[in-house]
Short mmCIF file of C-alpha atoms and ligand atoms in Angstrom, two decimals:
data_model
loop_
_atom_site.label_atom_id
_atom_site.label_comp_id
_atom_site.label_asym_id
_atom_site.label_seq_id
_atom_site.Cartn_x
_atom_site.Cartn_y
_atom_site.Cartn_z
CA MET A 1 16.81 -16.46 -20.31
CA LEU A 2 15.88 -15.60 -16.73
CA THR A 3 12.55 -16.54 -15.24
CA VAL A 4 10.37 -13.76 -13.85
CA ILE A 5 11.13 -14.81 -10.28
CA GLU A 6 14.89 -14.84 -10.94
CA ALA A 7 14.70 -11.42 -12.55
CA GLN A 8 12.69 -10.03 -9.62
CA GLN A 9 15.28 -11.39 -7.18
CA ARG A 10 18.15 -9.92 -9.18
CA ILE A 11 16.48 -6.50 -9.12
CA LEU A 12 15.61 -6.62 -5.41
CA GLY A 13 19.19 -7.70 -4.72
CA GLN A 14 20.43 -4.37 -6.11
CA ILE A 15 17.88 -2.19 -4.38
CA ALA A 16 18.81 -0.16 -1.30
CA ARG A 17 16.29 1.23 1.14
CA MET A 18 15.88 5.01 1.04
CA SER A 19 17.24 7.16 3.88
CA PRO A 20 14.88 8.07 6.70
CA GLU A 21 13.10 11.42 6.77
CA ARG A 22 10.85 13.02 9.33
CA VAL A 23 7.33 13.71 8.11
CA PRO A 24 4.24 15.10 9.79
CA LEU A 25 1.75 12.43 10.78
CA THR A 26 -0.71 13.90 8.27
CA GLU A 27 1.65 12.87 5.44
CA ALA A 28 2.60 9.48 6.85
CA VAL A 29 -0.06 7.22 5.36
CA GLY A 30 1.38 4.79 2.81
CA ARG A 31 4.91 5.20 4.15
CA VAL A 32 7.02 2.79 6.22
CA LEU A 33 8.44 3.53 9.67
CA ALA A 34 12.23 3.85 9.72
CA ARG A 35 12.43 3.86 13.51
CA ARG A 36 10.28 2.14 16.12
CA VAL A 37 7.88 4.19 18.18
CA VAL A 38 7.92 3.75 21.94
CA ALA A 39 4.85 4.97 23.79
CA LYS A 40 5.73 7.97 25.94
CA ARG A 41 2.35 7.90 27.60
CA PRO A 42 -0.14 5.14 28.41
CA LEU A 43 -3.29 4.70 26.38
CA PRO A 44 -5.81 5.52 27.63
CA PRO A 45 -3.87 8.13 29.63
CA PHE A 46 -6.17 7.88 32.70
CA ASP A 47 -8.77 5.52 34.16
CA ASN A 48 -12.10 6.47 32.60
CA SER A 49 -15.65 5.33 32.28
CA ALA A 50 -16.79 3.18 29.38
CA MET A 51 -20.45 4.03 30.05
CA ASP A 52 -22.78 6.81 31.06
CA GLY A 53 -23.72 6.03 34.66
CA TYR A 54 -22.53 6.38 38.24
CA ALA A 55 -19.00 5.95 39.55
CA VAL A 56 -19.07 4.05 42.83
CA ARG A 57 -16.87 2.21 45.30
CA GLY A 58 -17.38 -1.49 44.62
CA ALA A 59 -17.21 -2.26 48.35
CA ASP A 60 -20.31 -0.12 48.95
CA LEU A 61 -22.54 -2.18 46.67
CA SER A 62 -25.07 -4.54 48.17
CA THR A 63 -24.88 -7.95 46.59
CA THR A 64 -28.43 -8.84 47.66
CA GLY A 65 -30.61 -5.76 47.27
CA VAL A 66 -30.57 -2.18 46.04
CA THR A 67 -27.85 0.26 47.10
CA ARG A 68 -28.56 3.88 47.93
CA LEU A 69 -25.57 6.24 47.63
CA ARG A 70 -25.28 9.99 48.09
CA LEU A 71 -24.53 11.84 44.82
CA VAL A 72 -21.60 14.21 45.37
CA GLY A 73 -20.83 15.51 41.91
CA GLU A 74 -20.29 14.82 38.26
CA SER A 75 -17.33 13.81 36.11
CA ARG A 76 -17.76 14.80 32.48
CA ALA A 77 -15.46 14.10 29.54
CA GLY A 78 -12.83 16.82 29.59
CA THR A 79 -13.32 17.61 33.30
CA LEU A 80 -10.26 19.05 34.94
CA GLU A 81 -11.36 19.12 38.59
CA PRO A 82 -11.78 15.64 40.02
CA VAL A 83 -14.70 15.02 42.38
CA ARG A 84 -13.78 13.12 45.52
CA VAL A 85 -16.03 10.21 46.34
CA GLY A 86 -16.04 8.85 49.87
CA GLU A 87 -17.68 5.86 51.53
CA GLY A 88 -21.41 5.63 50.80
CA GLU A 89 -21.09 8.15 47.98
CA ALA A 90 -21.27 8.12 44.17
CA ALA A 91 -20.69 10.55 41.32
CA ARG A 92 -22.41 10.93 38.00
CA VAL A 93 -19.93 9.87 35.32
CA LEU A 94 -20.11 10.11 31.54
CA THR A 95 -18.38 8.06 28.84
CA GLY A 96 -14.71 8.98 28.53
CA ALA A 97 -14.70 11.03 31.75
CA PRO A 98 -12.00 10.37 34.37
CA MET A 99 -12.95 8.02 37.18
CA PRO A 100 -13.33 10.16 40.31
CA PRO A 101 -10.65 9.35 42.91
CA GLY A 102 -11.92 6.71 45.31
CA THR A 103 -14.15 4.99 42.75
CA ASP A 104 -13.42 1.75 40.95
CA THR A 105 -16.69 0.63 39.38
CA VAL A 106 -19.36 2.13 37.11
CA ALA A 107 -23.05 1.34 37.46
CA MET A 108 -24.84 1.80 34.14
CA GLN A 109 -27.50 4.47 34.19
CA GLU A 110 -29.99 1.89 32.84
CA HIS A 111 -29.66 0.06 36.19
CA ALA A 112 -29.97 3.14 38.41
CA ARG A 113 -32.38 5.96 39.23
CA VAL A 114 -31.93 9.27 40.98
CA GLU A 115 -34.02 10.04 44.06
CA GLY A 116 -33.40 13.50 45.48
CA ASP A 117 -29.68 13.82 46.17
CA CYS A 118 -29.18 10.04 46.04
CA VAL A 119 -28.75 7.45 43.37
CA VAL A 120 -30.43 4.11 43.81
CA ILE A 121 -28.60 1.25 42.13
CA GLU A 122 -31.04 -1.50 41.36
CA ARG A 123 -28.66 -4.03 39.93
CA ALA A 124 -25.12 -4.05 41.29
CA PRO A 125 -22.38 -4.29 38.68
CA ALA A 126 -19.46 -6.63 39.29
CA PHE A 127 -16.47 -4.98 40.97
CA GLY A 128 -14.48 -2.95 38.42
CA SER A 129 -17.17 -3.02 35.71
CA HIS A 130 -17.18 -0.52 32.83
CA VAL A 131 -13.86 1.06 33.72
CA ARG A 132 -11.22 1.55 31.02
CA HIS A 133 -7.89 1.43 32.83
CA ALA A 134 -4.93 3.67 32.07
CA GLY A 135 -2.53 1.76 29.80
CA GLU A 136 -4.90 -1.13 29.08
CA ASP A 137 -4.66 -0.40 25.33
CA VAL A 138 -0.97 0.56 25.21
CA GLU A 139 1.36 0.57 28.23
CA CYS A 140 3.72 3.48 28.69
CA GLY A 141 7.17 2.41 27.44
CA ALA A 142 5.84 -0.32 25.16
CA THR A 143 7.13 -0.54 21.58
CA THR A 144 3.93 0.34 19.77
CA LEU A 145 5.12 0.08 16.18
CA THR A 146 8.35 -1.50 15.02
CA GLU A 147 10.71 -0.29 12.33
CA GLY A 148 9.34 -1.53 9.01
CA ALA A 149 5.69 -1.07 9.96
CA ALA A 150 3.61 0.07 7.01
CA LEU A 151 1.52 3.06 8.07
CA GLY A 152 -2.17 2.72 7.31
CA PRO A 153 -5.08 4.58 8.84
CA GLY A 154 -5.01 2.42 11.98
CA GLU A 155 -1.33 3.11 12.63
CA VAL A 156 -1.87 6.83 12.02
CA GLY A 157 -4.75 6.89 14.50
CA LEU A 158 -2.72 5.07 17.15
CA LEU A 159 0.27 7.40 16.72
CA ALA A 160 -2.02 10.41 17.04
CA ALA A 161 -3.55 9.01 20.23
CA LEU A 162 -0.03 8.62 21.63
CA GLY A 163 0.77 12.25 20.85
CA VAL A 164 3.29 11.61 18.07
CA PRO A 165 3.05 14.52 15.59
CA PHE A 166 6.08 13.55 13.45
CA VAL A 167 7.42 10.15 12.40
CA GLU A 168 10.69 8.90 10.91
CA THR A 169 9.80 7.13 7.67
CA TYR A 170 11.76 5.99 4.63
CA ALA A 171 11.72 8.65 1.93
CA ARG A 172 9.60 8.08 -1.14
CA PRO A 173 11.92 7.14 -4.03
CA ARG A 174 12.14 9.61 -6.90
CA VAL A 175 11.63 7.66 -10.09
CA ALA A 176 12.82 9.22 -13.35
CA ILE A 177 10.76 8.22 -16.39
CA LEU A 178 12.26 8.45 -19.86
CA ALA A 179 10.30 7.71 -23.02
CA THR A 180 12.29 6.97 -26.16
CA GLY A 181 11.24 7.10 -29.82
CA ASP A 182 11.13 9.52 -32.74
CA GLU A 183 7.43 8.78 -33.22
CA LEU A 184 6.42 10.05 -29.76
CA ARG A 185 4.74 13.33 -28.84
CA GLU A 186 3.33 14.69 -25.57
CA VAL A 187 -0.40 14.39 -24.95
CA ASP A 188 -1.18 18.02 -25.81
CA GLU A 189 0.89 18.17 -28.99
CA PRO A 190 -0.68 17.81 -32.44
CA LEU A 191 0.16 14.55 -34.23
CA GLU A 192 1.43 14.24 -37.75
CA HIS A 193 1.11 11.06 -39.73
CA GLY A 194 3.24 8.35 -38.15
CA GLN A 195 3.28 9.94 -34.71
CA ILE A 196 1.65 8.70 -31.50
CA VAL A 197 1.26 10.02 -27.97
CA THR A 198 3.82 8.86 -25.45
CA SER A 199 1.08 7.20 -23.42
CA ASN A 200 3.70 5.23 -21.49
CA SER A 201 5.05 8.41 -19.91
CA TYR A 202 1.64 9.05 -18.38
CA ALA A 203 0.70 5.47 -17.53
CA LEU A 204 4.09 4.83 -15.91
CA ALA A 205 3.94 8.08 -13.91
CA ALA A 206 0.52 7.00 -12.63
CA GLN A 207 1.93 3.60 -11.70
CA VAL A 208 4.83 5.25 -9.88
CA VAL A 209 2.45 7.36 -7.81
CA GLU A 210 0.32 4.35 -7.03
CA ALA A 211 3.40 2.38 -5.94
CA GLY A 212 4.39 5.15 -3.50
CA GLY A 213 7.15 6.80 -5.56
CA VAL A 214 7.53 10.33 -6.88
CA PRO A 215 7.60 10.49 -10.69
CA VAL A 216 10.25 12.69 -12.29
CA PRO A 217 9.42 13.11 -16.00
CA LEU A 218 12.43 13.22 -18.31
CA GLY A 219 10.41 13.80 -21.47
CA ILE A 220 10.98 12.01 -24.75
CA ALA A 221 14.43 11.07 -26.03
CA ARG A 222 14.77 10.97 -29.80
CA ASP A 223 16.29 7.80 -31.23
CA ASP A 224 19.63 9.54 -31.09
CA GLU A 225 22.60 8.65 -28.92
CA ASP A 226 23.45 12.17 -27.77
CA ASP A 227 19.89 12.96 -26.74
CA LEU A 228 19.67 9.64 -24.88
CA VAL A 229 22.97 10.26 -23.10
CA ALA A 230 21.91 13.75 -21.99
CA ARG A 231 18.57 12.58 -20.63
CA ILE A 232 19.91 9.44 -18.97
CA ARG A 233 22.47 11.67 -17.20
CA ARG A 234 19.61 13.77 -15.85
CA GLY A 235 18.04 10.55 -14.66
CA MET A 236 21.09 9.91 -12.47
CA ARG A 237 19.78 12.55 -10.05
CA SER A 238 16.85 10.29 -9.16
CA ASP A 239 16.79 7.14 -7.06
CA LEU A 240 15.64 4.88 -9.89
CA LEU A 241 15.51 5.37 -13.66
CA ILE A 242 13.00 3.66 -15.89
CA THR A 243 13.04 3.92 -19.65
CA SER A 244 10.45 2.73 -22.12
CA GLY A 245 11.15 1.45 -25.62
CA GLY A 246 14.38 0.98 -27.49
CA VAL A 247 15.47 -2.18 -25.68
CA SER A 248 14.75 -4.81 -28.32
CA VAL A 249 16.92 -5.62 -31.31
CA GLY A 250 15.69 -3.12 -33.92
CA ASP A 251 18.05 -0.73 -35.74
CA TYR A 252 17.00 2.18 -33.55
CA ASP A 253 16.84 0.32 -30.25
CA LEU A 254 19.64 2.37 -28.76
CA VAL A 255 18.86 2.38 -25.04
CA ARG A 256 20.98 -0.63 -24.14
CA LYS A 257 23.80 0.49 -26.40
CA VAL A 258 23.91 3.93 -24.79
CA LEU A 259 23.76 2.49 -21.26
CA GLU A 260 26.69 0.27 -22.19
CA THR A 261 28.67 3.22 -23.52
CA LEU A 262 27.98 5.04 -20.26
CA GLY A 263 29.45 2.06 -18.42
CA TRP A 264 26.47 0.57 -16.65
CA ARG A 265 26.77 -2.78 -14.89
CA SER A 266 24.34 -4.87 -16.89
CA GLU A 267 22.45 -7.56 -15.01
CA PHE A 268 20.17 -8.97 -17.71
CA TRP A 269 18.14 -7.90 -20.71
CA LYS A 270 15.69 -10.66 -21.41
CA VAL A 271 13.06 -12.33 -19.25
CA ALA A 272 11.05 -15.41 -20.24
CA MET A 273 7.63 -13.81 -20.11
CA ARG A 274 4.83 -12.49 -22.20
CA PRO A 275 4.06 -9.69 -22.65
CA GLY A 276 7.48 -8.10 -22.38
CA LYS A 277 10.44 -10.27 -23.27
CA PRO A 278 12.96 -7.45 -23.80
CA LEU A 279 13.60 -6.04 -20.35
CA ALA A 280 16.95 -4.56 -19.44
CA PHE A 281 18.25 -4.14 -15.92
CA GLY A 282 21.54 -2.83 -14.63
CA VAL A 283 23.13 -0.22 -12.40
CA LEU A 284 24.63 3.06 -13.61
CA GLU A 285 26.50 5.19 -11.09
CA ARG A 286 24.73 3.42 -8.22
CA VAL A 287 21.31 4.19 -9.74
CA PRO A 288 19.30 1.11 -10.72
CA VAL A 289 18.03 1.40 -14.30
CA ILE A 290 15.16 -0.69 -15.61
CA GLY A 291 14.61 -0.60 -19.37
CA LEU A 292 10.99 -1.49 -20.04
CA PRO A 293 9.66 -2.53 -23.43
CA GLY A 294 7.89 0.14 -25.49
CA ASN A 295 4.61 -1.60 -26.20
CA PRO A 296 2.08 -0.03 -23.86
CA ALA A 297 0.69 -3.20 -22.28
CA SER A 298 4.18 -4.71 -22.01
CA SER A 299 5.54 -1.65 -20.31
CA MET A 300 2.69 -1.58 -17.79
CA VAL A 301 2.82 -5.30 -17.03
CA THR A 302 6.61 -5.30 -16.65
CA PHE A 303 6.33 -2.22 -14.41
CA GLU A 304 3.89 -4.16 -12.29
CA LEU A 305 6.21 -7.17 -12.01
CA PHE A 306 9.60 -5.48 -11.66
CA VAL A 307 9.39 -1.75 -10.97
CA ARG A 308 6.60 -1.70 -8.42
CA PRO A 309 8.31 -4.20 -6.07
CA ALA A 310 11.56 -2.23 -6.46
CA ILE A 311 9.86 1.06 -5.53
CA ARG A 312 8.14 -0.54 -2.57
CA ALA A 313 11.34 -2.19 -1.33
CA MET A 314 13.14 1.18 -1.61
CA ALA A 315 10.32 2.78 0.36
CA GLY A 316 10.97 0.26 3.14
CA HIS A 317 8.17 -2.25 2.56
CA ARG A 318 9.08 -5.75 3.76
CA ARG A 319 6.37 -7.21 1.55
CA PRO A 320 6.78 -5.54 -1.81
CA PHE A 321 4.59 -7.91 -3.82
CA ARG A 322 0.88 -7.97 -4.58
CA PRO A 323 -1.37 -10.68 -3.17
CA VAL A 324 -1.57 -13.84 -5.28
CA VAL A 325 -4.78 -15.88 -5.21
CA THR A 326 -5.96 -18.99 -6.98
CA GLY A 327 -8.71 -18.38 -9.50
CA ARG A 328 -10.71 -20.23 -12.16
CA LEU A 329 -10.27 -19.28 -15.79
CA VAL A 330 -13.70 -18.69 -17.28
CA THR A 331 -12.50 -19.62 -20.78
CA ALA A 332 -9.74 -21.98 -21.92
CA TYR A 333 -6.25 -20.64 -22.54
CA HIS A 334 -3.74 -22.11 -24.98
CA LYS A 335 -0.12 -21.17 -25.18
CA SER A 336 2.44 -22.48 -27.59
CA ASP A 337 5.71 -21.28 -26.07
CA ASP A 338 7.76 -21.83 -22.90
CA ARG A 339 7.47 -18.32 -21.53
CA THR A 340 5.30 -17.42 -18.54
CA HIS A 341 2.21 -15.57 -19.69
CA PHE A 342 0.58 -12.80 -17.67
CA VAL A 343 -2.96 -12.65 -18.94
CA ARG A 344 -5.06 -9.58 -18.29
CA CYS A 345 -8.29 -10.55 -16.55
CA GLY A 346 -11.28 -9.11 -14.81
CA ALA A 347 -11.58 -10.95 -11.49
CA SER A 348 -14.83 -11.47 -9.64
CA ASP A 349 -15.60 -13.13 -6.35
CA GLN A 350 -18.55 -15.50 -6.57
CA ARG A 351 -19.43 -17.06 -3.25
CA GLY A 352 -15.84 -17.35 -2.14
CA GLU A 353 -14.42 -18.50 -5.48
CA ILE A 354 -12.48 -16.15 -7.69
CA TYR A 355 -13.32 -16.25 -11.40
CA LEU A 356 -10.95 -14.84 -13.99
CA GLN A 357 -12.51 -13.50 -17.15
CA LEU A 358 -9.94 -13.04 -19.91
CA LEU A 359 -10.21 -9.54 -21.29
CA ASP A 360 -10.37 -8.94 -25.05
CA LYS A 361 -7.51 -7.34 -26.93
CA GLN A 362 -4.52 -8.92 -25.19
CA GLY A 363 -2.04 -7.70 -27.82
CA SER A 364 1.03 -6.17 -26.20
CA GLY A 365 0.49 -2.98 -28.18
CA MET A 366 -3.12 -2.70 -27.02
CA LEU A 367 -4.18 -0.53 -24.12
CA SER A 368 -7.89 -1.21 -23.88
CA SER A 369 -7.37 -4.37 -21.84
CA MET A 370 -5.38 -2.32 -19.33
CA VAL A 371 -8.70 -0.68 -18.47
CA GLY A 372 -10.70 -2.70 -15.99
CA VAL A 373 -7.91 -5.19 -15.47
CA SER A 374 -8.04 -6.38 -11.89
CA ALA A 375 -5.84 -9.47 -12.06
CA LEU A 376 -3.02 -10.99 -14.07
CA ALA A 377 -3.53 -14.73 -14.49
CA VAL A 378 -0.18 -16.50 -14.50
CA ILE A 379 0.18 -19.34 -16.99
CA HIS A 380 3.41 -21.28 -16.55
CA GLY A 381 4.85 -24.21 -18.35
CA PRO A 382 5.70 -25.16 -21.90
CA ARG A 383 2.86 -25.27 -24.42
CA ALA A 384 0.24 -25.29 -21.69
CA GLU A 385 -3.46 -25.70 -22.26
CA VAL A 386 -5.60 -24.59 -19.37
CA PRO A 387 -9.23 -25.74 -19.79
CA ALA A 388 -12.19 -23.54 -18.96
CA GLY A 389 -12.66 -23.80 -15.19
CA GLY A 390 -8.99 -24.65 -14.66
CA LEU A 391 -7.26 -23.23 -11.58
CA VAL A 392 -4.34 -20.84 -12.03
CA PRO A 393 -2.45 -18.40 -9.81
CA ALA A 394 -3.45 -14.78 -10.31
CA ILE A 395 -1.85 -11.57 -9.13
CA LEU A 396 -4.51 -9.26 -7.72
CA LEU A 397 -3.85 -5.79 -9.05
CA ASP A 398 -6.84 -4.19 -7.57
CA ARG A 399 -8.12 -4.80 -4.10
CA THR A 400 -11.43 -3.30 -5.17
CA PHE A 401 -11.97 -6.15 -7.64
CA ALA A 402 -14.96 -7.36 -5.71
CA ASP A 403 -16.53 -3.94 -5.12
CA ARG A 404 -20.29 -4.09 -4.99
CA GLU A 405 -23.14 -1.70 -5.50
CA LEU A 406 -24.81 -2.91 -2.31
CA ALA A 407 -23.03 -3.96 0.86
CA GLY A 408 -23.57 -7.60 -0.11
CA PHE A 409 -23.14 -9.33 3.26
CA GLY A 410 -26.78 -9.94 4.04
CA PRO A 411 -28.87 -8.60 6.90
P1 AMP B 501 10.29 -0.02 -29.33
O1 AMP B 501 10.61 -1.02 -28.27
O2 AMP B 501 10.94 1.28 -29.11
O3 AMP B 501 10.54 -0.58 -30.68
O4 AMP B 501 8.73 0.25 -29.21
C1 AMP B 501 7.80 -0.81 -29.41
C2 AMP B 501 6.41 -0.24 -29.67
O5 AMP B 501 6.00 0.52 -28.57
C3 AMP B 501 6.34 0.67 -30.86
O6 AMP B 501 5.13 0.46 -31.52
C4 AMP B 501 6.39 2.05 -30.26
O7 AMP B 501 5.79 3.03 -31.05
C5 AMP B 501 5.63 1.83 -28.97
N1 AMP B 501 6.07 2.78 -27.95
C6 AMP B 501 7.34 3.00 -27.58
N2 AMP B 501 7.40 3.93 -26.61
C7 AMP B 501 6.13 4.31 -26.38
C8 AMP B 501 5.55 5.25 -25.49
N3 AMP B 501 6.30 5.99 -24.66
N4 AMP B 501 4.20 5.38 -25.48
C9 AMP B 501 3.45 4.63 -26.31
N5 AMP B 501 3.94 3.73 -27.16
C10 AMP B 501 5.27 3.57 -27.22
MG1 MG B 502 11.39 2.86 -30.28
#
């Protein structure tokens, strides 16, 4: 049986990055740049004042006493007509306004006073003070963002400042989701005895969105070969197909059988982990297919470990995995098999140490511990016994795990 790491590598080895597409900057957040961006203008675009004050010529300033200069005009933010400042002169300047030609230094208004048509500078600033120079943030011609850069709010802001309204990014992968099972109904359908809602269809679609993909629902396939074939064929129009259920060894577990009939290239179908041992992966007509187990918690945890990194790699991310931290188990954990366990926990940060509280109801068919889960503690090794307080690696699912009611960083 493959280890989780081996299975992840096998999947990523079959994943191709999506083709680039041009999107407006307003839709770029969360995507990855497919082509570097070279600055076509400097940032800031012109020399400007970092303070409200007086633009002066540094050479005019007295180093010993006060300096009296004749005020010849004003430069406001957004001014189009530059004021000319000659020897012995100064101009009023406001934050963000262009430096008037001839000036090189700004005297803060707190160190100056106006007397008639003059400004008296009581404390001389050092030459060049409080001036933001053209290109000091980004030089014209510099590569501002490289291919592969993940676009967050900071990147979006910088691109806007550089006057880039559209960016080439990798397309978001379309992920087809197929539920399988005669017992399943949609959320708004009435249930008869023996039937349940296909909660996986909804949970997996939500996970796809969160991972940066576009969910394509394929509905519910009956445990019937023809229905499975028809729906899997529809899935071939997407970039990735995920199925849930029907991959273990029961009489009606037909997903693998049907994929085989269709001629997929099977890579593996079992991973040494819990929850979620049955997990099929292969490629059908160049579309990667991941067969997730049907149990709700198993399907979500295996999505987390195998599908999310695949979606992110397709979307161009160079770092498709979640952060892993070291945390302390609040209660002891015993395991009596060789598989790697992924234990649903609530994580909390207590003075720099991360504590992992095992959530109740860890059964692979149970969904309540998927609510409020912020970390998966990873327990390796055969028949391990981790004592209370023991340190284990944990995958952080939720960067808000340490959210607080109050800011929490003191005065
Ligand atoms: P299977 O692997 O098809 O035998 O399914 C294992 C368990 O998961 C069974 O209890 C199924 O009823 C349940 N299950 C399968 N698919 C879904 C689904 N889409 N939503 C919720 N539960 C499911
Ligand atoms: Mg089934």
